[in-house]
Amino acid sequence: MKKILIANRGEIAIRVMKTARKMGIKTVAVYSEADRNAPHVRLADESVCIGEASSNKSYLRGDKIIQEALKLNVDGIHPGYGFLSENASFAELCEKNNIIFIGPKSKSIKMMGDKLAAKEAVKDYNIPMVPGVDRAVTNPNEAAEIASQIGFPILIKAAAGGGGKGMRIVEKETAVKEQMERAISEATSAFGDGAVFIEKYITSPRHIEIQVLADSHGNVLHFFERECSVQRRHQKVVEEAPSSILTCELREQMGQAAIKVAQSCDYLGAGTVEFLVDNKLNFYFLEMNTRLQVEHPVTELISGIDLVEQQIKIARGEAITIKQEDLKINGHAIELRVYAEDSMNDFLPSIGTLNTYKIPVGTGIRVDDGFEEGMAIPIYYDPMLSKLITYGKTREEAIQLMIEAINNYKVEGVLTTLPFGKFVCEHEAFRSGNFDTHFVKNYYTLEKLKVATEEEAKLAALIGLKIYIEDQKQLRIPAK
Ligand code: MV4
């Protein structure tokens, strides 16, 4: 592979280009009219405009991207995450045009994209599943019967959903029919597919996922877990590796289960198997994400493996040369997603220009971003500004580094979720590791964030005053 096109923008486009460059592979950036001056365009060896600002007219135009790739003699396309990364038709279109899609085969994407098909695929692999039904349910009466067998609360999920979209919790029998009707109509309008299924609702789970890599020679390896329980409205806020609740035995069991999930769909490349872990440390397979994930850096830091490099090697047909038994967890990594959002105002997107943009630097700090000082943040795309990642020998060290890094991150012109991230890192529940997917709902209020921010402002004012007084003393020394 001599030249790859990155069908994405922002931090992930840059992240992929860095590894391609390291491997001596030329890169092609694609960009929308809104991204003409974006850093990912300048970093590439070649670049091509693919359309108007709106994603539908640019980054989602698979046909246009392939057309440009053919013109520029591109050997492979890396889709990043989001956009076309889990689009089975796009993967197929690449295959048809003799361009290597750096990811799994379209068949695996399709299978894991449909949650019922995914359940069907893993059926014979002895993977722990949440109690429930593994087929579409449409009849509300039948649903009520299933619910009473499983026991309340139940969760109705859309087969075509995922990432929390189209889920409805039902607490009692009398609400089943109404919620079923709503879930079906929601799924129909959101995904064009009204199929829903029913699971027991695990009330306070942790969200833990396993990174896997599979090659075309039959090797499948796992790269340990990422703990992603700190979320806000199904949007991950903090991710870390390792998880503070997994024992070596449980990690091994989940790792082996994840490998089996990958095998069940004939997986190729980098993927993530999501699990729920309940308060008794039972784990259940949820779904498989058939892409490189936003939070992959924490795995890279604790394993020492460049996941993008592995993706490219696998796509070239090479075998993974790493052995499972040689993999070891080293240290602890935490990632904070920094969004251009107003945490004081219901996390509304904060639009504007990055008048000041200074990232923290130092040992154990990694910032993956796609912006620079003076840039306006386009309103058309995801408002994630960067990923702030810290790495230490211990969890405590990584948390402390994170707090310091947040303090040294200077952004002016737009509001960011940095204060919210600091609130999380300073919270007792987070520090002790005693939290679940309801962390934000349970502990976060605007009032608490304000108190934390005001206390800090007071402290800063006091320090300022003290410095001022010291300065005054010095100035009062009379000159002879
Ligand atoms: C669940 C669940 C509890 N019980 N399924 C969320 C995203 C998608 N991957 C599946 N998700 C969940 N599925 C059962 N049977 C809890 C989640 C879940 C969640 C649910 C509500 C609010 C926040 C959540 C965060 C992570 C996972």
GROMACS .gro file of N, CA and C and ligand atoms in nm, residues 130-131 155 157 162-165 167 169 199-203 205-207 228-229 231 233-234 274 276 286-287 289 437-438, ligand 1:
model
  117
  130VAL      N    1  -2.756  -1.083   2.790
  130VAL     CA    2  -2.859  -1.035   2.881
  130VAL      C    3  -2.984  -1.121   2.862
  131PRO      N    4  -3.053  -1.164   2.971
  131PRO     CA    5  -3.176  -1.240   2.952
  131PRO      C    6  -3.275  -1.161   2.865
  155LEU      N    7  -3.606  -0.360   2.896
  155LEU     CA    8  -3.559  -0.258   2.805
  155LEU      C    9  -3.599  -0.299   2.664
  157LYS      N   10  -3.542  -0.243   2.278
  157LYS     CA   11  -3.436  -0.188   2.192
  157LYS      C   12  -3.471  -0.206   2.045
  162GLY      N   13  -2.855   0.103   1.845
  162GLY     CA   14  -2.715   0.098   1.889
  162GLY      C   15  -2.676   0.232   1.943
  163GLY      N   16  -2.576   0.229   2.030
  163GLY     CA   17  -2.533   0.354   2.091
  163GLY      C   18  -2.642   0.421   2.172
  164GLY      N   19  -2.743   0.343   2.213
  164GLY     CA   20  -2.845   0.399   2.302
  164GLY      C   21  -2.965   0.458   2.230
  165LYS      N   22  -2.957   0.461   2.095
  165LYS     CA   23  -3.069   0.518   2.019
  165LYS      C   24  -3.187   0.421   2.017
  167MET      N   25  -3.397   0.324   2.262
  167MET     CA   26  -3.417   0.235   2.376
  167MET      C   27  -3.526   0.290   2.468
  169ILE      N   28  -3.706   0.207   2.855
  169ILE     CA   29  -3.713   0.128   2.978
  169ILE      C   30  -3.860   0.117   3.016
  199GLU      N   31  -3.509  -0.698   2.633
  199GLU     CA   32  -3.408  -0.753   2.724
  199GLU      C   33  -3.442  -0.714   2.866
  200LYS      N   34  -3.389  -0.789   2.961
  200LYS     CA   35  -3.398  -0.746   3.099
  200LYS      C   36  -3.314  -0.620   3.111
  201TYR      N   37  -3.363  -0.520   3.183
  201TYR     CA   38  -3.288  -0.396   3.200
  201TYR      C   39  -3.192  -0.412   3.317
  202ILE      N   40  -3.065  -0.403   3.288
  202ILE     CA   41  -2.962  -0.409   3.393
  202ILE      C   42  -2.955  -0.268   3.451
  203THR      N   43  -2.993  -0.253   3.577
  203THR     CA   44  -3.020  -0.116   3.627
  203THR      C   45  -2.898  -0.027   3.648
  205PRO      N   46  -2.539  -0.076   3.544
  205PRO     CA   47  -2.423  -0.147   3.492
  205PRO      C   48  -2.302  -0.057   3.471
  206ARG      N   49  -2.189  -0.121   3.451
  206ARG     CA   50  -2.073  -0.049   3.399
  206ARG      C   51  -2.062  -0.088   3.252
  207HIS      N   52  -2.012   0.006   3.176
  207HIS     CA   53  -1.999  -0.012   3.032
  207HIS      C   54  -1.851  -0.038   3.004
  228CYS      N   55  -1.584   0.265   3.005
  228CYS     CA   56  -1.648   0.383   2.944
  228CYS      C   57  -1.777   0.419   3.016
  229SER      N   58  -1.780   0.398   3.146
  229SER     CA   59  -1.905   0.418   3.219
  229SER      C   60  -1.946   0.564   3.235
  231GLN      N   61  -2.068   0.857   3.109
  231GLN     CA   62  -2.133   0.904   2.986
  231GLN      C   63  -2.237   1.008   3.021
  233ARG      N   64  -2.588   1.134   2.838
  233ARG     CA   65  -2.682   1.111   2.727
  233ARG      C   66  -2.621   1.026   2.615
  234HIS      N   67  -2.568   0.911   2.652
  234HIS     CA   68  -2.506   0.816   2.560
  234HIS      C   69  -2.385   0.871   2.487
  274GLU      N   70  -1.858  -0.458   2.301
  274GLU     CA   71  -1.913  -0.389   2.419
  274GLU      C   72  -1.982  -0.487   2.512
  276LEU      N   73  -2.187  -0.513   2.914
  276LEU     CA   74  -2.236  -0.453   3.038
  276LEU      C   75  -2.184  -0.542   3.150
  286LEU      N   76  -2.313  -0.691   2.457
  286LEU     CA   77  -2.412  -0.594   2.409
  286LEU      C   78  -2.411  -0.582   2.257
  287GLU      N   79  -2.298  -0.536   2.206
  287GLU     CA   80  -2.288  -0.520   2.060
  287GLU      C   81  -2.142  -0.507   2.020
  289ASN      N   82  -1.874  -0.291   1.779
  289ASN     CA   83  -1.852  -0.175   1.695
  289ASN      C   84  -1.742  -0.209   1.595
  437THR      N   85  -2.281   0.359   3.498
  437THR     CA   86  -2.321   0.442   3.384
  437THR      C   87  -2.409   0.561   3.423
  438HIS      N   88  -2.453   0.563   3.551
  438HIS     CA   89  -2.537   0.674   3.596
  438HIS      C   90  -2.458   0.782   3.668
  481MV4     C1   91  -2.853  -0.188   2.814
  481MV4     C2   92  -2.846  -0.131   2.943
  481MV4     C3   93  -2.907  -0.199   3.046
  481MV4     N1   94  -2.970  -0.317   3.023
  481MV4     N2   95  -2.915  -0.306   2.797
  481MV4     C4   96  -2.648   0.181   2.589
  481MV4     C5   97  -2.585   0.191   2.458
  481MV4     C6   98  -2.606   0.064   2.389
  481MV4     N3   99  -2.480   0.014   2.344
  481MV4     C7  100  -2.668  -0.027   2.489
  481MV4     N4  101  -2.682   0.045   2.611
  481MV4     C8  102  -2.732  -0.010   2.724
  481MV4     N5  103  -2.798  -0.129   2.709
  481MV4     C9  104  -2.971  -0.368   2.900
  481MV4     N6  105  -3.035  -0.483   2.879
  481MV4    C10  106  -2.777  -0.012   2.960
  481MV4    C11  107  -2.721   0.049   2.851
  481MV4    C12  108  -2.651   0.172   2.878
  481MV4    C13  109  -2.718   0.286   2.922
  481MV4    C14  110  -2.856   0.290   2.935
  481MV4    C15  111  -2.919   0.403   2.981
  481MV4    C16  112  -2.846   0.517   3.012
  481MV4    C17  113  -2.710   0.518   2.995
  481MV4    C18  114  -2.645   0.403   2.950
  481MV4    C19  115  -2.508   0.404   2.937
  481MV4    C20  116  -2.443   0.292   2.896
  481MV4    C21  117  -2.515   0.175   2.867
   0.00000   0.00000   0.00000
